C-alpha cells in the first residue's frame, strides 16, 4: 500500500497574513488619529507647572 501522506516533512504555516493585517490596522488607527487631530480645531496651549522644591542649606 502506497500512502500519499507525508508524515516525515514538517508542515509550514504562513504568518504573512496576520502580520499584514496587524500592520494595516496600526496604520489605519494612526491615520485616523492624525486626521481627527488635524480637524478637531480645539487647539489649546497646555502649560505644565512643576512643583517648587524647598532650598536646602548645605553645610
mmCIF file of N, CA and C in Angstrom, residues 3-35:
data_model
loop_
_atom_site.group_PDB
_atom_site.id
_atom_site.type_symbol
_atom_site.label_atom_id
_atom_site.label_comp_id
_atom_site.label_asym_id
_atom_site.label_seq_id
_atom_site.Cartn_x
_atom_site.Cartn_y
_atom_site.Cartn_z
ATOM 1 N N UNK A 3 0.812 5.005 0.587
ATOM 2 C CA UNK A 3 0.043 6.122 1.133
ATOM 3 C C UNK A 3 0.554 7.440 0.562
ATOM 4 N N UNK A 4 -0.347 8.361 0.373
ATOM 5 C CA UNK A 4 0.034 9.662 -0.161
ATOM 6 C C UNK A 4 0.337 10.674 0.935
ATOM 7 N N UNK A 5 0.276 10.259 2.154
ATOM 8 C CA UNK A 5 0.569 11.169 3.260
ATOM 9 C C UNK A 5 2.070 11.222 3.487
ATOM 10 N N UNK A 6 2.555 12.409 3.730
ATOM 11 C CA UNK A 6 3.977 12.562 4.029
ATOM 12 C C UNK A 6 4.101 13.056 5.462
ATOM 13 N N UNK A 7 4.341 12.138 6.351
ATOM 14 C CA UNK A 7 4.447 12.480 7.767
ATOM 15 C C UNK A 7 5.866 12.890 8.144
ATOM 16 N N UNK A 8 6.809 12.651 7.282
ATOM 17 C CA UNK A 8 8.185 12.959 7.628
ATOM 18 C C UNK A 8 8.532 14.430 7.396
ATOM 19 N N UNK A 9 7.746 15.161 6.607
ATOM 20 C CA UNK A 9 8.032 16.571 6.368
ATOM 21 C C UNK A 9 7.185 17.441 7.284
ATOM 22 N N UNK A 10 7.805 18.433 7.923
ATOM 23 C CA UNK A 10 7.021 19.315 8.803
ATOM 24 C C UNK A 10 6.116 20.231 7.992
ATOM 25 N N UNK A 11 4.981 20.528 8.557
ATOM 26 C CA UNK A 11 4.045 21.436 7.909
ATOM 27 C C UNK A 11 4.483 22.865 8.158
ATOM 28 N N UNK A 12 4.369 23.681 7.145
ATOM 29 C CA UNK A 12 4.721 25.092 7.277
ATOM 30 C C UNK A 12 3.448 25.897 7.405
ATOM 31 N N UNK A 13 3.446 26.812 8.334
ATOM 32 C CA UNK A 13 2.307 27.706 8.473
ATOM 33 C C UNK A 13 2.750 29.114 8.086
ATOM 34 N N UNK A 14 1.905 29.801 7.382
ATOM 35 C CA UNK A 14 2.243 31.135 6.917
ATOM 36 C C UNK A 14 1.800 32.167 7.948
ATOM 37 N N UNK A 15 2.697 33.080 8.284
ATOM 38 C CA UNK A 15 2.362 34.151 9.227
ATOM 39 C C UNK A 15 2.259 35.489 8.527
ATOM 40 N N UNK A 16 2.321 35.493 7.204
ATOM 41 C CA UNK A 16 2.293 36.753 6.486
ATOM 42 C C UNK A 16 0.940 37.451 6.598
ATOM 43 N N UNK A 17 -0.140 36.718 6.533
ATOM 44 C CA UNK A 17 -1.459 37.337 6.568
ATOM 45 C C UNK A 17 -1.754 37.996 7.918
ATOM 46 N N UNK A 18 -1.545 37.337 9.068
ATOM 47 C CA UNK A 18 -1.820 38.025 10.337
ATOM 48 C C UNK A 18 -0.925 39.241 10.573
ATOM 49 N N UNK A 19 0.343 39.165 10.179
ATOM 50 C CA UNK A 19 1.232 40.312 10.366
ATOM 51 C C UNK A 19 0.803 41.459 9.460
ATOM 52 N N UNK A 20 0.397 41.142 8.249
ATOM 53 C CA UNK A 20 -0.082 42.172 7.334
ATOM 54 C C UNK A 20 -1.349 42.829 7.842
ATOM 55 N N UNK A 21 -2.256 42.039 8.404
ATOM 56 C CA UNK A 21 -3.488 42.601 8.957
ATOM 57 C C UNK A 21 -3.197 43.495 10.152
ATOM 58 N N UNK A 22 -2.267 43.080 11.004
ATOM 59 C CA UNK A 22 -1.914 43.913 12.157
ATOM 60 C C UNK A 22 -1.272 45.221 11.702
ATOM 61 N N UNK A 23 -0.419 45.157 10.683
ATOM 62 C CA UNK A 23 0.216 46.360 10.177
ATOM 63 C C UNK A 23 -0.819 47.304 9.569
ATOM 64 N N UNK A 24 -1.756 46.768 8.806
ATOM 65 C CA UNK A 24 -2.807 47.611 8.244
ATOM 66 C C UNK A 24 -3.675 48.229 9.333
ATOM 67 N N UNK A 25 -3.958 47.477 10.385
ATOM 68 C CA UNK A 25 -4.769 48.005 11.481
ATOM 69 C C UNK A 25 -4.038 49.147 12.192
ATOM 70 N N UNK A 26 -2.758 48.979 12.451
ATOM 71 C CA UNK A 26 -1.980 50.022 13.125
ATOM 72 C C UNK A 26 -1.905 51.274 12.254
ATOM 73 N N UNK A 27 -1.668 51.096 10.955
ATOM 74 C CA UNK A 27 -1.608 52.246 10.063
ATOM 75 C C UNK A 27 -2.960 52.938 9.956
ATOM 76 N N UNK A 28 -4.032 52.167 9.944
ATOM 77 C CA UNK A 28 -5.368 52.754 9.892
ATOM 78 C C UNK A 28 -5.687 53.553 11.138
ATOM 79 N N UNK A 29 -5.342 53.028 12.297
ATOM 80 C CA UNK A 29 -5.586 53.743 13.551
ATOM 81 C C UNK A 29 -4.742 55.013 13.618
ATOM 82 N N UNK A 30 -3.471 54.933 13.187
ATOM 83 C CA UNK A 30 -2.605 56.116 13.199
ATOM 84 C C UNK A 30 -3.142 57.185 12.256
ATOM 85 N N UNK A 31 -3.607 56.778 11.082
ATOM 86 C CA UNK A 31 -4.168 57.752 10.139
ATOM 87 C C UNK A 31 -5.434 58.382 10.703
ATOM 88 N N UNK A 32 -6.266 57.581 11.348
ATOM 89 C CA UNK A 32 -7.497 58.102 11.953
ATOM 90 C C UNK A 32 -7.169 59.134 13.034
ATOM 91 N N UNK A 33 -6.214 58.830 13.895
ATOM 92 C CA UNK A 33 -5.850 59.764 14.956
ATOM 93 C C UNK A 33 -5.223 61.036 14.390
ATOM 94 N N UNK A 34 -4.424 60.905 13.343
ATOM 95 C CA UNK A 34 -3.803 62.078 12.734
ATOM 96 C C UNK A 34 -4.850 62.976 12.093
ATOM 97 N N UNK A 35 -5.774 62.397 11.357
ATOM 98 C CA UNK A 35 -6.816 63.185 10.688
ATOM 99 C C UNK A 35 -7.755 63.801 11.717
#
